[in-house]
Short mmCIF file of C-alpha atoms and ligand atoms in Angstrom, two decimals:
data_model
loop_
_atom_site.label_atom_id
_atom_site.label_comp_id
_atom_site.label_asym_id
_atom_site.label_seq_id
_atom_site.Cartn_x
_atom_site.Cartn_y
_atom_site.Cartn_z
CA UNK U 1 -4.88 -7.35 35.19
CA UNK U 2 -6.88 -10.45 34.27
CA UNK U 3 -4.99 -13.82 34.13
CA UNK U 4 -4.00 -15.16 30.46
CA UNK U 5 -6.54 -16.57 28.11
CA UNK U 6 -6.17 -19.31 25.74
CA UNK U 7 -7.75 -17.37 23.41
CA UNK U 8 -8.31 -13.64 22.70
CA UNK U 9 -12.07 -12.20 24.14
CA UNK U 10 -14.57 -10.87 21.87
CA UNK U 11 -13.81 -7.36 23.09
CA UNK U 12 -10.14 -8.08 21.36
CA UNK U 13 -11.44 -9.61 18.33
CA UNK U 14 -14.40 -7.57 17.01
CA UNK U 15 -12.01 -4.54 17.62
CA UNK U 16 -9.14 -6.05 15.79
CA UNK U 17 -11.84 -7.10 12.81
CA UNK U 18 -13.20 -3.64 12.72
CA UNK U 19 -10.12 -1.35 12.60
CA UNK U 20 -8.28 -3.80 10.32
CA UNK U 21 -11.64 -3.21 7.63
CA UNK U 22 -11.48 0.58 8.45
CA UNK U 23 -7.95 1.01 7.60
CA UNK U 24 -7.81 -0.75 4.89
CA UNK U 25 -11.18 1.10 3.52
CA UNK U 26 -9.33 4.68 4.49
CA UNK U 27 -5.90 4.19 2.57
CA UNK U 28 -7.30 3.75 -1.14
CA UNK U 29 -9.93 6.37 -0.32
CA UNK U 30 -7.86 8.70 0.87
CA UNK U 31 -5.13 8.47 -1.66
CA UNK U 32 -8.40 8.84 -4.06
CA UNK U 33 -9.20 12.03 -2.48
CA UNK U 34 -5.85 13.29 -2.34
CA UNK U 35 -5.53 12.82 -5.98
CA UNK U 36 -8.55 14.57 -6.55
CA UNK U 37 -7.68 17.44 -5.23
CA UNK U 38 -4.90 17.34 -6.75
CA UNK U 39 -6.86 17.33 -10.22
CA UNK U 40 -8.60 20.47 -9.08
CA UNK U 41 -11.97 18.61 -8.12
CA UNK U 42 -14.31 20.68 -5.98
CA UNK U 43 -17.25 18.49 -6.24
CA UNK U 44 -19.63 17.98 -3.62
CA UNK U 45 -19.22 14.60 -3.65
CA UNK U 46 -15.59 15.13 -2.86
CA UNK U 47 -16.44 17.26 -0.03
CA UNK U 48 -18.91 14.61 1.33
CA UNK U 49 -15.66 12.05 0.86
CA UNK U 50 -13.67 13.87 2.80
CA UNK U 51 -16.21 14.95 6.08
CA UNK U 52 -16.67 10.82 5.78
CA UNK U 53 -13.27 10.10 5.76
CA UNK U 54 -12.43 12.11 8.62
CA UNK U 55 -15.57 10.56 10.43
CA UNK U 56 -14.41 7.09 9.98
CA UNK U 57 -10.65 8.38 10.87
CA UNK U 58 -12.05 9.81 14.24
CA UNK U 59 -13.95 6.65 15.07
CA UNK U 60 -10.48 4.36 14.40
CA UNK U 61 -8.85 6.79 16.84
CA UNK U 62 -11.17 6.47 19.71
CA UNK U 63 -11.79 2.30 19.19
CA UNK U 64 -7.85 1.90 19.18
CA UNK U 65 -7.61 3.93 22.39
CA UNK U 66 -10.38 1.64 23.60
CA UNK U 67 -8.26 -1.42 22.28
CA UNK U 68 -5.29 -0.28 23.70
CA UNK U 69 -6.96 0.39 26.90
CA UNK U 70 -8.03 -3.67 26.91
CA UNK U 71 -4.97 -4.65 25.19
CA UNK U 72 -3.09 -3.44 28.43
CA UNK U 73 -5.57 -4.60 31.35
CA UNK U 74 -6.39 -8.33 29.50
CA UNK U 75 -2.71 -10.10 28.32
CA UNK U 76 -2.92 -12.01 24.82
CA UNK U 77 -3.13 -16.04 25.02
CA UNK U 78 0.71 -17.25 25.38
CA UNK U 79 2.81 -18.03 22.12
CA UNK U 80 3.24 -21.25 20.99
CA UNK U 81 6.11 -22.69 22.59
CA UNK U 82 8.11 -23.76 19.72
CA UNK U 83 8.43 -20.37 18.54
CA UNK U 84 12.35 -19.54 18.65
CA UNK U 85 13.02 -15.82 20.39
CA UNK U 86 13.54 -13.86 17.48
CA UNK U 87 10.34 -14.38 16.27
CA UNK U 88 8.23 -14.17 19.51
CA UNK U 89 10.58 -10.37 19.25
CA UNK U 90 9.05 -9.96 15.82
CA UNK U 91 5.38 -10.72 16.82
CA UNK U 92 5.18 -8.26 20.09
CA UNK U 93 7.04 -5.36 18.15
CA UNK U 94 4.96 -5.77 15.18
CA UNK U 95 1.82 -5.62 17.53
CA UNK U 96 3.22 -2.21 19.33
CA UNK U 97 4.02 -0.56 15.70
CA UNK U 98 0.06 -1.65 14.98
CA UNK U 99 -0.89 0.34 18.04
CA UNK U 100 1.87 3.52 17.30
CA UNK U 101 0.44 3.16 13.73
CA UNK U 102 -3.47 3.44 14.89
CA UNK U 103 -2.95 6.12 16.91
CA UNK U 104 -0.66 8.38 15.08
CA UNK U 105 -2.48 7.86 11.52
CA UNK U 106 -6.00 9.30 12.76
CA UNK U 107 -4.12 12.10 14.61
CA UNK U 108 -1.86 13.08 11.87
CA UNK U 109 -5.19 13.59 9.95
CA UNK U 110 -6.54 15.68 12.60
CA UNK U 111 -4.08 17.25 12.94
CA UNK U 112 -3.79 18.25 9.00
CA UNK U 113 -7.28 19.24 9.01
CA UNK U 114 -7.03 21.28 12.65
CA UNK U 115 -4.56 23.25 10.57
CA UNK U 116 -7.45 24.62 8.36
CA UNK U 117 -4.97 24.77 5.67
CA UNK U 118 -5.05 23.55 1.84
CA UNK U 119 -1.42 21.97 0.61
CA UNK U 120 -2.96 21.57 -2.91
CA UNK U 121 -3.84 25.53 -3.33
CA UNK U 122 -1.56 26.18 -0.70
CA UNK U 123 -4.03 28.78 1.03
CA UNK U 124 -6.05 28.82 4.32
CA UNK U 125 -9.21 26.60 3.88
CA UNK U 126 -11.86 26.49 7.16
CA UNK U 127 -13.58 23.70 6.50
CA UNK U 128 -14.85 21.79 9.83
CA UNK U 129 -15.08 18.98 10.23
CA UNK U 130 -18.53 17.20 11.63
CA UNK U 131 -18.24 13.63 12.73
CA UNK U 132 -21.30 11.96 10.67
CA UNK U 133 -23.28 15.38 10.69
CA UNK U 134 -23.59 14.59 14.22
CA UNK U 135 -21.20 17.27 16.17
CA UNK U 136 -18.34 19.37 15.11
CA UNK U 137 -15.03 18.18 16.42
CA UNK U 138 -12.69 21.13 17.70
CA UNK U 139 -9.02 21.79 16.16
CA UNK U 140 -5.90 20.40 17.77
CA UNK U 141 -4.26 22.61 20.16
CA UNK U 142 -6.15 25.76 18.91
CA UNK U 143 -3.76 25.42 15.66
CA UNK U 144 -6.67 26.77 13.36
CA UNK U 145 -5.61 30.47 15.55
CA UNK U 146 -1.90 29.84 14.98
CA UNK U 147 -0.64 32.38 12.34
CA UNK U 148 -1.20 31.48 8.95
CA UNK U 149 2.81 30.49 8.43
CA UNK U 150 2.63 28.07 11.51
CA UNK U 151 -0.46 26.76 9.92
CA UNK U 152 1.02 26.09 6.67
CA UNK U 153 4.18 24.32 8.27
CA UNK U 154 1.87 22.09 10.47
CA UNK U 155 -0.23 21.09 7.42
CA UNK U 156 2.89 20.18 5.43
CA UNK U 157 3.97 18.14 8.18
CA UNK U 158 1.12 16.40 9.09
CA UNK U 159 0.12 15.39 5.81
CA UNK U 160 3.75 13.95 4.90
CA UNK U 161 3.30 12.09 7.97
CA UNK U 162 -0.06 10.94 7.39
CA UNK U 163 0.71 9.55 4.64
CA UNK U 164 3.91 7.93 5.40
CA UNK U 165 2.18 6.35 8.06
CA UNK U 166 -0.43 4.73 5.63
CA UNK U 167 2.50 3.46 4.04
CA UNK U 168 3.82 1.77 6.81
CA UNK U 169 0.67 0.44 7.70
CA UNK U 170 0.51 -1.43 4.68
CA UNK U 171 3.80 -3.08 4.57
CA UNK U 172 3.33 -3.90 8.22
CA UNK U 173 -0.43 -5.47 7.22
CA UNK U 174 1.65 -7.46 4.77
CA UNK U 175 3.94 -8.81 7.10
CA UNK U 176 1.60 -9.28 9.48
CA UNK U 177 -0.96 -11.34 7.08
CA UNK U 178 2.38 -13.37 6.22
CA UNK U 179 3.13 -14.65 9.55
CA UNK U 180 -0.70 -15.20 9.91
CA UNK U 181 -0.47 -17.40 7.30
CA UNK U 182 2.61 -18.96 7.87
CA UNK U 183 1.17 -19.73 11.67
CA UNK U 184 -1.41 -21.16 9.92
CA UNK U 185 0.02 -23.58 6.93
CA UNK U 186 3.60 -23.88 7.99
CA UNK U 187 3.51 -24.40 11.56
CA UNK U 188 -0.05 -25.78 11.74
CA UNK U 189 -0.42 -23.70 15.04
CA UNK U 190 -3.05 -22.45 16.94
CA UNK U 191 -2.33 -18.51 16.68
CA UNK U 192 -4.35 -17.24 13.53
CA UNK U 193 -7.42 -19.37 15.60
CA UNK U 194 -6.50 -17.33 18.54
CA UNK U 195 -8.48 -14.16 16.45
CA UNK U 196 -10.97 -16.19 14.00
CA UNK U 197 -13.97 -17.30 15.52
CA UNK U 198 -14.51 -20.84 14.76
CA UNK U 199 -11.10 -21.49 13.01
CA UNK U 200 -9.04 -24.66 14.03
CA UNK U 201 -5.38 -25.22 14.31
CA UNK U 202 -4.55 -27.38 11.62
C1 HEM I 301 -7.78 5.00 9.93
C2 HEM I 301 -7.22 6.14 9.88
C3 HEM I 301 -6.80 6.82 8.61
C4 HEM I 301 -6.20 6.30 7.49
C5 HEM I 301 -5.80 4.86 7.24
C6 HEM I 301 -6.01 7.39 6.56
C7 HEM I 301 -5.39 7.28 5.33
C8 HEM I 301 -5.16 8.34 4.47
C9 HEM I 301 -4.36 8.30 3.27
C10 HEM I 301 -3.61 7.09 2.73
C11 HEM I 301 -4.41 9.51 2.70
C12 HEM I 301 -3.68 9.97 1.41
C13 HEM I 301 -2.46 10.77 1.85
C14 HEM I 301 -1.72 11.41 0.72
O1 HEM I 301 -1.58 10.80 -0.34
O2 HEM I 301 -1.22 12.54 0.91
C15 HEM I 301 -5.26 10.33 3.51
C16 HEM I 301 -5.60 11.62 3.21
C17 HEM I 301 -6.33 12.43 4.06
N1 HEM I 301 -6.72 12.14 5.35
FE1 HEM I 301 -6.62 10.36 6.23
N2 HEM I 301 -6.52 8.54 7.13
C18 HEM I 301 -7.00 8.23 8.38
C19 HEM I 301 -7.57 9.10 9.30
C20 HEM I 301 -7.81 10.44 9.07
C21 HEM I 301 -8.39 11.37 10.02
C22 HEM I 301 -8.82 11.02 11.44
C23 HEM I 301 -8.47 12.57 9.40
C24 HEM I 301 -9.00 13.86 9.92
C25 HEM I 301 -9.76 14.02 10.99
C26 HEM I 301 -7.94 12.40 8.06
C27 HEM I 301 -7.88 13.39 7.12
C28 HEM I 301 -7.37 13.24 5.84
C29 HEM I 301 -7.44 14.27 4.83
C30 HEM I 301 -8.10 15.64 4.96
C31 HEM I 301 -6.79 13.74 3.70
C32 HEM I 301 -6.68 14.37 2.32
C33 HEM I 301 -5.52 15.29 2.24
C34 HEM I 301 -5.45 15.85 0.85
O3 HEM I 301 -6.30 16.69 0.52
O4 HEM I 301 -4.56 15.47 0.14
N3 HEM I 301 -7.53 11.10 7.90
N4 HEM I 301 -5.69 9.59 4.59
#
């Protein structure tokens, strides 16, 4: 494992940048799709939303894997030392929940989507999925085989989750932005420079 930095590396920051813009991009759309197929759209543009959504989904998956991956071989700079215990508590469980969060949110959408199975006409629907146009991406654990009542009860499930897990994601962004700022403007630390390039402590 490397030794600790004073600051994050690059690798750590233009991940952190991208999946944070990703995520934020995927919630709104997806609750915009959901909500359109709700309303009985079956536009092309619609379908087009979707195969993109899932694309961008994938990607998340595999950079966060990649991030964990360097997360876990290259330790964060140190706290500030006048942070009291409860808070330094706060920070590293709110930064494993991130992780939990950008894993399972990608795979609960794969996982909805290996079921091949529609919870707004609450039917089978084999649509696969191609990431960019580029390849087709295979179905978790075979489940687009699985009889058609497994399939249904993995699509309900996944798709409460998934969305649940959005949820979180934004209360935990809000929290997270919070301390950020209160790092920032309150304690007139160093830890929001630790991830913007060419930001000060104040
Ligand atoms: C960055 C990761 C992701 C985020 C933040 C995200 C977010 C969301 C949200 C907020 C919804 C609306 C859920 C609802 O209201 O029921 C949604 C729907 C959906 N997501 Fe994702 N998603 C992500 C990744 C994925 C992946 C990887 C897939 C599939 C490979 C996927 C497939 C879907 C599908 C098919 C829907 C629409 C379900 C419906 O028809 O109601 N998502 N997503």
């Amino acid at each position: 494992m490397a030794a600790r930095a004073p600051r994050y590396t690059a690798v750590a920051i233009v991940l952190h940048w991208a999946i944070a813009v990703a995520i934020l991009f995927m919630i709104p759309m997806g609750l915009w799709m959901h909500e359109s197929a709700e309303h009985g759209d079956v536009s092309a543009r619609l379908f087009s939303a979707y195969q993109l959504h899932k694309s961008i989904g994938l990607t998340v998956l595999a950079l966060s894997l990649v991030r964990l991956g360097w997360r876990l071989m290259n330790p964060p700079p140190p706290m500030p030392a006048h942070m009291p215990g409860w808070e330094r508590f706060a920070a590293v469980a709110t930064h494993w929940a991130f992780y939990a969060l950008m894993i399972g949110l990608p795979l609960t959408g794969w996982l909805y989507v290996s079921a091949g199975w529609s919870i707004h006409d609450e039917a089978p629907l084999p649509v696969a999925t191609h990431w960019f146009g580029l390849f087709q991406v295979p179905a978790l654990f075979g489940l687009n085989q699985a009889d058609l009542g497994v399939r249904e009860d993995a699509a309900e499930a996944a798709l409460t989750a998934h969305a649940y897990l959005a949820y979180a994601a934004l209360g935990l962004a809000a929290l997270h932005v919070a301390a950020a700022l209160k790092h920032q403007f309150f304690d007139k630390d160093e830890v929001l420079a630790h991830m913007v390039p060419g930001l000060r402590a104040p």
